[in-house]
CSV table of C-alpha atoms in Angstrom, one decimal:
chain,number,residue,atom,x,y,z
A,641,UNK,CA,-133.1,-49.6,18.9
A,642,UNK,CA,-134.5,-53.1,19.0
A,643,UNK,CA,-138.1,-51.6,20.1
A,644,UNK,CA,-137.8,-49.5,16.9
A,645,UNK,CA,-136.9,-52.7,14.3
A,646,UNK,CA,-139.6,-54.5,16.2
A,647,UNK,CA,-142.4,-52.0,15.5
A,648,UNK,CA,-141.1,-51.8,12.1
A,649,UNK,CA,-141.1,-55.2,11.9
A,650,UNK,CA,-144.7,-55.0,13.2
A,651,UNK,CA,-145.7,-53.0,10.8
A,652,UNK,CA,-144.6,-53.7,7.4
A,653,UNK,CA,-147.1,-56.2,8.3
A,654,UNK,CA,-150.2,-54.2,8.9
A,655,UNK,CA,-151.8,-53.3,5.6
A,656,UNK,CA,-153.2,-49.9,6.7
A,657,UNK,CA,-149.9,-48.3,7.8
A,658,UNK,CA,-148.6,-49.7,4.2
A,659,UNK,CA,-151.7,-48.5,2.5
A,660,UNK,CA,-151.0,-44.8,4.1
A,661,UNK,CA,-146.9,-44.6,3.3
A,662,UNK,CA,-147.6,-45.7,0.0
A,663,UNK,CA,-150.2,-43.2,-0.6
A,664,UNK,CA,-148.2,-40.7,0.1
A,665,UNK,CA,-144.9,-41.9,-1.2
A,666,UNK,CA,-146.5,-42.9,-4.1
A,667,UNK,CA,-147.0,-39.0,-5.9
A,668,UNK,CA,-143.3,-38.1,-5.7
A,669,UNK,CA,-142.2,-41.5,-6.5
A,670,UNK,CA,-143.9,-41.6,-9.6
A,671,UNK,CA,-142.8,-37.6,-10.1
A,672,UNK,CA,-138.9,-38.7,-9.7
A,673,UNK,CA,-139.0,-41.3,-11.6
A,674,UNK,CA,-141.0,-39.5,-14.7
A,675,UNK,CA,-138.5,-37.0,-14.5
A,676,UNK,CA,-135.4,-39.1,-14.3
A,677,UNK,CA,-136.5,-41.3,-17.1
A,678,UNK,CA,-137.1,-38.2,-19.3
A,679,UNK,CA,-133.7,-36.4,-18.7
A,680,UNK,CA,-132.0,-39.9,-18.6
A,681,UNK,CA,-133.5,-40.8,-22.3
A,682,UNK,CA,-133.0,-37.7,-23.7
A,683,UNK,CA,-129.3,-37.2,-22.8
A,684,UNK,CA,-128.9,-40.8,-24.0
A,685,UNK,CA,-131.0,-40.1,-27.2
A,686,UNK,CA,-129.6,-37.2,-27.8
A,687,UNK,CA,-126.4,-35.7,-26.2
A,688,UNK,CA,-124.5,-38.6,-25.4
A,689,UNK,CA,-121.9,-39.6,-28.2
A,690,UNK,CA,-122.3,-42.5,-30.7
A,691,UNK,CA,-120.7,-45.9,-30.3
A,692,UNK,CA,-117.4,-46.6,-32.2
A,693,UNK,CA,-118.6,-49.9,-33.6
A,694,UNK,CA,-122.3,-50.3,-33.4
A,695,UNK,CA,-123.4,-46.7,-34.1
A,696,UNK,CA,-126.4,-45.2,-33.1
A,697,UNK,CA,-128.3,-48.5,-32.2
A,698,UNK,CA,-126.2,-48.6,-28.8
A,699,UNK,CA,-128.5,-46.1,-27.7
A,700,UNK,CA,-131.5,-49.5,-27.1
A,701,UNK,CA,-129.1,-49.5,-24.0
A,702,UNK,CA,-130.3,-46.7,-22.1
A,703,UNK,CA,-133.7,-48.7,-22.0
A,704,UNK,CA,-132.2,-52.4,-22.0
A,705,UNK,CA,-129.4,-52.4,-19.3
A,706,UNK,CA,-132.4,-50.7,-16.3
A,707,UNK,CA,-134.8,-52.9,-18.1
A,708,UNK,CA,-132.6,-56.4,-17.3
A,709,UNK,CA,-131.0,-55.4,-14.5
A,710,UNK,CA,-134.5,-54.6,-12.6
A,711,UNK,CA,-136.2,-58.0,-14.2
A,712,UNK,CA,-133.8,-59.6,-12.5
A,713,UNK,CA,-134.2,-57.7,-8.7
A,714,UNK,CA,-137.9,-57.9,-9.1
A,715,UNK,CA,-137.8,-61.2,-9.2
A,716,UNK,CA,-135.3,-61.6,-6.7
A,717,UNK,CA,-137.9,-59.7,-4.3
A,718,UNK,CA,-140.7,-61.8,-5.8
A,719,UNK,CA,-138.5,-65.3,-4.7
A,720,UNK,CA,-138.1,-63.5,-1.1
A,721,UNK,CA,-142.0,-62.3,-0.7
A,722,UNK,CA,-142.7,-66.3,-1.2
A,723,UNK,CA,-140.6,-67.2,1.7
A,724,UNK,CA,-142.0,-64.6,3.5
A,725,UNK,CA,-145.2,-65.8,3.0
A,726,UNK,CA,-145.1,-69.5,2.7
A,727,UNK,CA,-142.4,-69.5,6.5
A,728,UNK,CA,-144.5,-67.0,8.1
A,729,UNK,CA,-148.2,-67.0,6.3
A,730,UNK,CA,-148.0,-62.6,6.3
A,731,UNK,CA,-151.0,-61.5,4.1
A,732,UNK,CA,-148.7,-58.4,2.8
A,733,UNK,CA,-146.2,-60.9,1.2
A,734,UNK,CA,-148.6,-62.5,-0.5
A,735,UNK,CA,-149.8,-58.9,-2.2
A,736,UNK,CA,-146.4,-58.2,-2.9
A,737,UNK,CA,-145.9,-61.1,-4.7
A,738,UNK,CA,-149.1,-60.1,-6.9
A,739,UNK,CA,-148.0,-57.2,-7.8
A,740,UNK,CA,-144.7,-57.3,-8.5
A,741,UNK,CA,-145.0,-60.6,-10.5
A,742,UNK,CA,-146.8,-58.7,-13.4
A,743,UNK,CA,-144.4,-55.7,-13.5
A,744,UNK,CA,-141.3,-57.6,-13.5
A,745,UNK,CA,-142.6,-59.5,-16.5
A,746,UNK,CA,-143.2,-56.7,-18.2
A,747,UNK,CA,-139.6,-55.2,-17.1
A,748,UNK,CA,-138.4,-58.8,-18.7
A,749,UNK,CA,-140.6,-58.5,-21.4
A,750,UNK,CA,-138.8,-55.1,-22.2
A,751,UNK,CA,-135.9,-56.2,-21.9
A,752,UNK,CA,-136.0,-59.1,-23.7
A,753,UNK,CA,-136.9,-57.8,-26.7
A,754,UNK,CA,-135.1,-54.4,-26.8
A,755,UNK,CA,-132.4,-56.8,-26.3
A,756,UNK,CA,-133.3,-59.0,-30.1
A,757,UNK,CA,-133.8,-55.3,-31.6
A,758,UNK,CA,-130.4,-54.3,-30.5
A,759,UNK,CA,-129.1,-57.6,-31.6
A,760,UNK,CA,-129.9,-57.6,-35.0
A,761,UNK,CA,-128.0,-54.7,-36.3
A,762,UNK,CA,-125.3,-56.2,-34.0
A,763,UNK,CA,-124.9,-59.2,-34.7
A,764,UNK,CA,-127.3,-59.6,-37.6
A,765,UNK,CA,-129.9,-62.0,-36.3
A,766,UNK,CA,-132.7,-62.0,-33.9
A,767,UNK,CA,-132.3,-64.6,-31.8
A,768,UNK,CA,-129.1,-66.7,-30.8
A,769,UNK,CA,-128.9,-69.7,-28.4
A,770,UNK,CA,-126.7,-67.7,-25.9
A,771,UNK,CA,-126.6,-68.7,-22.8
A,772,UNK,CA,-127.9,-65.0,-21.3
A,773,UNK,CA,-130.6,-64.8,-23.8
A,774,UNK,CA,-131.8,-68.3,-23.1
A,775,UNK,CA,-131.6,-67.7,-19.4
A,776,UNK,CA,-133.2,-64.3,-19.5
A,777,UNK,CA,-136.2,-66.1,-21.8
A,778,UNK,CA,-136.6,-68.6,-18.6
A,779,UNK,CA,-136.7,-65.4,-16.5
A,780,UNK,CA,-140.1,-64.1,-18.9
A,781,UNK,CA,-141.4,-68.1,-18.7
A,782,UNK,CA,-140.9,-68.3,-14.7
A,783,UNK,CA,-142.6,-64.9,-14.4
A,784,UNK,CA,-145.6,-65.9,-16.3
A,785,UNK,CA,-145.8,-69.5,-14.7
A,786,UNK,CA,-146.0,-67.3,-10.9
A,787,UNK,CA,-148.7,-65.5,-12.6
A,788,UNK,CA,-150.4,-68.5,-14.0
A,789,UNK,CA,-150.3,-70.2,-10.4
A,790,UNK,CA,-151.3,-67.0,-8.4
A,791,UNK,CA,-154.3,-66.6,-10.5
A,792,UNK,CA,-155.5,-69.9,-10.0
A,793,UNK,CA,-159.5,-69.0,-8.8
A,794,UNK,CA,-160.5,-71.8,-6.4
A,795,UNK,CA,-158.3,-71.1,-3.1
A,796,UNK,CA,-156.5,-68.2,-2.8
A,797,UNK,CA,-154.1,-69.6,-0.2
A,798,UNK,CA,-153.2,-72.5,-2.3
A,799,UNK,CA,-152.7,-70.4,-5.2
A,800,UNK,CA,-150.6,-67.9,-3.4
A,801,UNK,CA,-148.2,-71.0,-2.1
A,802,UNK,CA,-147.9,-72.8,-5.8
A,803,UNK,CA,-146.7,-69.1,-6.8
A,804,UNK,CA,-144.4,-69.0,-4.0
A,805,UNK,CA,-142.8,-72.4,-4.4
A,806,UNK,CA,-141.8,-71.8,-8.5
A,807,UNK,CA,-141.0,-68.6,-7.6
A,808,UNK,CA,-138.4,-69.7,-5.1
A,809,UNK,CA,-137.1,-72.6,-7.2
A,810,UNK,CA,-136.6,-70.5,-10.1
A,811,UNK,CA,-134.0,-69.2,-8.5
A,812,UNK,CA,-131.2,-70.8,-9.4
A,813,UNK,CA,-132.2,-68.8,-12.6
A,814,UNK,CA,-130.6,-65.7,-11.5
A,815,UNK,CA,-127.1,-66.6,-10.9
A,816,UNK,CA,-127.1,-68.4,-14.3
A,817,UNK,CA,-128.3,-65.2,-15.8
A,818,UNK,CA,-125.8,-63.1,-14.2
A,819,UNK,CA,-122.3,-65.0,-15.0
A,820,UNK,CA,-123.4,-66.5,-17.6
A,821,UNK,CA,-121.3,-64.5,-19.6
A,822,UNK,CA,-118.5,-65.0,-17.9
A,823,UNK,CA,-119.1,-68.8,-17.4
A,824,UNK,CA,-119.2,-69.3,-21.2
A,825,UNK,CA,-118.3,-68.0,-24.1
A,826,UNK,CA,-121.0,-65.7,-25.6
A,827,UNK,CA,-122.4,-63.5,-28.3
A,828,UNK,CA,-123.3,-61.1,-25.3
A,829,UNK,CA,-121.3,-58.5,-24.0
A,830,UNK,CA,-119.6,-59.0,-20.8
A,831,UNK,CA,-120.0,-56.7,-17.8
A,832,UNK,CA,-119.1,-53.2,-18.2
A,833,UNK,CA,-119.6,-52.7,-14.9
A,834,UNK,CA,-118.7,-54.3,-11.8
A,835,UNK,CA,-118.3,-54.0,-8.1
A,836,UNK,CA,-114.4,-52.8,-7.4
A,837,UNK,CA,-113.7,-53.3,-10.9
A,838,UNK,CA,-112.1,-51.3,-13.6
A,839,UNK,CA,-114.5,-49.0,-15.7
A,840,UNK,CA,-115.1,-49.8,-19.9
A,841,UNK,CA,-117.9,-47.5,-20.1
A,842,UNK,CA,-117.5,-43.5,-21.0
A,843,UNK,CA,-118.5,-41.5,-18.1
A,844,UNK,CA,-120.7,-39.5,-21.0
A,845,UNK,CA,-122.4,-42.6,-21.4
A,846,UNK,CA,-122.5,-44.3,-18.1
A,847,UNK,CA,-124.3,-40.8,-16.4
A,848,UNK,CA,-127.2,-41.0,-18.5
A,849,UNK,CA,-127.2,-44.6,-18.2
A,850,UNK,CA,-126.9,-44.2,-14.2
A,851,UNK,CA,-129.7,-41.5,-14.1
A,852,UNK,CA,-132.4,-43.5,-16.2
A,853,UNK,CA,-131.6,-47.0,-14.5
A,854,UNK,CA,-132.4,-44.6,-11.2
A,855,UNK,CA,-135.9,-43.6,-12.8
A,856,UNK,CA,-136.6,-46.6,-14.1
A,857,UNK,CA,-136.3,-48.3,-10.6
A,858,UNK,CA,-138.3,-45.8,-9.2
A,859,UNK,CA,-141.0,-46.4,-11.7
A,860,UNK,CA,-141.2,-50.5,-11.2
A,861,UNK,CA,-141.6,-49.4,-7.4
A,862,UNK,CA,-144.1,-46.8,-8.1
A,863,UNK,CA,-146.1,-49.5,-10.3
A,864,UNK,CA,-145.9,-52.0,-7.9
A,865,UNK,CA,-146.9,-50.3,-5.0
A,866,UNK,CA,-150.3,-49.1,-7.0
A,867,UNK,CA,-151.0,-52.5,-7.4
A,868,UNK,CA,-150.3,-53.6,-4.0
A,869,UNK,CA,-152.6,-50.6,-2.8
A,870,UNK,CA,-155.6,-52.3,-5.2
A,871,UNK,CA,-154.8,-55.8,-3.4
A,872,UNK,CA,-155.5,-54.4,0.0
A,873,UNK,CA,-158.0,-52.5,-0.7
A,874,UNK,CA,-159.3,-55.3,-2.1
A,875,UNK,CA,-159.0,-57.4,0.6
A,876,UNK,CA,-159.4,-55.3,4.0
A,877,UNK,CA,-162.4,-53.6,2.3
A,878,UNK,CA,-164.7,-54.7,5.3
A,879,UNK,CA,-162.5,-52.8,7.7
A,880,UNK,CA,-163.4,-49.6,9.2
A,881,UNK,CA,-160.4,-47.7,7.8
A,882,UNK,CA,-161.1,-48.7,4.6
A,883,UNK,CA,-164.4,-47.1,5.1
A,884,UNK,CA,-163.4,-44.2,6.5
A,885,UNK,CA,-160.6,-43.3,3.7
A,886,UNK,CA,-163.4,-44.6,1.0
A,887,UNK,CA,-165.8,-41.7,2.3
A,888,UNK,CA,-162.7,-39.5,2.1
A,889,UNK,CA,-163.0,-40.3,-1.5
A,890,UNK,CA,-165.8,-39.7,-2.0
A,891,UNK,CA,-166.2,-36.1,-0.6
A,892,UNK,CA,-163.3,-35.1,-2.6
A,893,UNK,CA,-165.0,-35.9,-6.1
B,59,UNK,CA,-123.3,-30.0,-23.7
B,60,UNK,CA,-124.1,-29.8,-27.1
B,61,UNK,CA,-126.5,-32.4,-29.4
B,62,UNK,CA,-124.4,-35.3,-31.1
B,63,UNK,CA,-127.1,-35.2,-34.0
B,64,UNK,CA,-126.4,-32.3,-36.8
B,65,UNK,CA,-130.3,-32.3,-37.7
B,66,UNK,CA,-134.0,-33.8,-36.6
B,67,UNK,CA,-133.6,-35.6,-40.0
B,68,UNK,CA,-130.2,-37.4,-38.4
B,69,UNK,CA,-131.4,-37.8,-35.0
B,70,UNK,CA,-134.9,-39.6,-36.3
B,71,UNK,CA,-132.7,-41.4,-38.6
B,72,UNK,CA,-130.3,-42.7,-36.0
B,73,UNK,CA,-127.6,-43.8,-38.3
B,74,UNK,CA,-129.8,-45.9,-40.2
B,75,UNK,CA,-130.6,-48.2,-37.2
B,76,UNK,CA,-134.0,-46.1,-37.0
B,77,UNK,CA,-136.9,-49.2,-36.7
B,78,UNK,CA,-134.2,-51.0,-33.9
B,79,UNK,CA,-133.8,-47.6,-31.5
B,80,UNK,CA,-137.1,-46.1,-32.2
B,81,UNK,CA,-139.2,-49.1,-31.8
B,82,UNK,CA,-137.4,-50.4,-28.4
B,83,UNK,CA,-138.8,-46.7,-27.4
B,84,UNK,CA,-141.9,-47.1,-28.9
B,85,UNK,CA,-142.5,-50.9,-26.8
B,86,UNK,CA,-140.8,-48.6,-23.6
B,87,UNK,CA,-144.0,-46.5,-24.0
B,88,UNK,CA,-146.4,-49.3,-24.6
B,89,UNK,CA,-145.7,-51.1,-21.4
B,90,UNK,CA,-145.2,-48.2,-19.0
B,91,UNK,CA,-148.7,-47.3,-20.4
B,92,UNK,CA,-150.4,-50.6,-20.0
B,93,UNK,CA,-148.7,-50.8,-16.4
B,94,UNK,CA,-150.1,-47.5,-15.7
B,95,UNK,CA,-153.7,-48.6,-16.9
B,96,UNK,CA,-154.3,-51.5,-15.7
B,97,UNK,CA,-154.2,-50.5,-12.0
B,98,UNK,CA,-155.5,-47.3,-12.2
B,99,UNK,CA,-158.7,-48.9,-14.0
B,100,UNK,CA,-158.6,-51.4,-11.2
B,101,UNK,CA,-158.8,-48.5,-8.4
B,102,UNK,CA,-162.0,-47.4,-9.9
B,103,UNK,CA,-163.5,-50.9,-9.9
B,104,UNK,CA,-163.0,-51.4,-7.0
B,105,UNK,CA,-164.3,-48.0,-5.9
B,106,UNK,CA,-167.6,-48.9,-7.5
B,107,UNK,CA,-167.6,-51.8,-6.0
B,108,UNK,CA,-167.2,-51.0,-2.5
B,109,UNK,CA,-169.7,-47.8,-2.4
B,110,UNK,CA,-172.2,-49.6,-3.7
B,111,UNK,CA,-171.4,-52.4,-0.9
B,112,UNK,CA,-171.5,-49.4,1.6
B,113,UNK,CA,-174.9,-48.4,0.7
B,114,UNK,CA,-176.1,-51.7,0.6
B,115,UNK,CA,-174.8,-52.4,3.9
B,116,UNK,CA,-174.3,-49.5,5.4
B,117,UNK,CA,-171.0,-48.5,7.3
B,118,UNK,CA,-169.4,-50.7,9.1
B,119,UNK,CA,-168.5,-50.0,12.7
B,120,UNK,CA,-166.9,-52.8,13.7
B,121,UNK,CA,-163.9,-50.5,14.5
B,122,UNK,CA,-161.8,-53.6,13.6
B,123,UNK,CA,-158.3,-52.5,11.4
């Protein structure tokens, strides 16, 4: 059992084996989660009953609630791909870290501002200093700083660490995000959900809900494993596996 | 399961909140798309790039991985 974990452990950090999983993962990852999002949307769009007090504009939630809720993992995975790299100096968590930075901006991005279109026929403005909305606008501003710093040209190591370090102390961000609408008292709704706790959302409401935040989950990890596959690629392109599955290409087309 | 909306008139109309719901939808689309672009355009790059390295150099049997 230990031998096992230990050539796991092996080789999640050996781009080819990654490079061929992902490749063939990545077809029906993309396919679930296409298919998910669509019947998820759809039956929220569609089927699933209006909201007592905020009418049809409720139905921003089916795209919001997956949108926030994965901003907020991604970034959580981006915080743990810098330790990984800047602890152990693994050239995967460094590609991780470029690729999900991007897509868990634009998950925030989404999220953010599906969350000031449902606000305004809610509450009737578009922006409100609440603590969650503030915190969640860090989020997007932490994201693009990683970005900013992993782009840097000159040293790619250098750049790679700067990401990693305001990736990792952003993250003091999270928890805020998370209770602060139970820490303070604000415009945004508390938790409809929670671990153990007592249900507020109609099940004819929360399956649609459940089945698109399932799609769109699988999507972020479909997008961010393509890019992944174009950093090691880009990276390992002198290797003889790279040549050989490049020649593979090639005779396909 | 039956439709909540009486018509395609009411469902596009969405209770009057029509420019909130349908344009969260709309940006849903735009940024999938983008996401979806971006690398995809970025894979064939890159496979320019390296068959025209190949030729150039020749493969590579270094038989290193």
């Amino acid at each position: 059992m230990w031998q096992a974990l230990k050539r796991f452990h092996h080789r999640l950090g050996s781009p080819k084996w990654f490079f061929d999983l992902s490749g063939r993962c990545l077809p029906y990852l993309m396919g679930a989660a296409s298919l998910l999002i669509l019947v998820g949307l759809i039956w929220g769009l569609a089927f699933a009953p209006t909201e007592r007090v905020q009418g049809d504009s409720y139905r921003i939630m089916y795209i919001h609630v997956p949108a926030a809720t994965i901003a907020q993992s991604a970034y959580l995975m981006l915080a743990l791909a810098g330790i990984i790299s800047l602890v152990w100096r693994i050239k995967m968590a460094d590609w991780l870290a470029r690729s999900i930075a991007p897509v868990g901006a634009s998950f925030c991005l989404l999220a953010f501002v599906t969350g000031t279109l449902w606000g305004k026929p809610t509450w009737g403005v578009w922006f409100v200093q609440d603590a969650r909305i503030v915190s969640v606008m860090v989020l997007f501003f932490l994201y693009l700083g990683v970005i900013a710093l992993q782009s840097a040209a000159d040293n790619p190591r250098q750049s790679a660490n700067a990401g990693a370090v305001l990736a990792i102390v952003g993250l003091v961000n999270i928890p805020i995000i998370k209770y602060s609408v139970e820490w303070w008292s604000t415009v945004h709704q508390p938790a409809s959900l929670s671990v153990g706790g007592k249900l507020s959302i109609a099940s004819s409401m929360l399956f649609p809900l459940a089945i698109s935040f399932v799609g769109f989950y699988a999507l972020f990890l479909g997008l961010t494993l393509m890019r992944v596959r174009n950093c090691i690629l880009s990276s390992e392109y002198r290797t003889r596996w790279v040549n050989l599955w490049l020649e593979r290409q090639f005779s396909k087309n | 399961m039956a439709p909540h909306f009486h018509s395609w008139g009411d469902f596009f109309a969405m209770g009057g909140h029509a420019p909130y719901v349908w344009g969260s939808y709309l940006l849903m689309l735009m940024i999938i798309i983008w996401n979806l672009f971006v690398p995809v355009m970025r894979q064939k790059q890159l496979r320019r790039q390296l068959k025209r390295w190949l030729a150039l150099t020749g493969s590579r049997k270094d038989g290193s991985s």
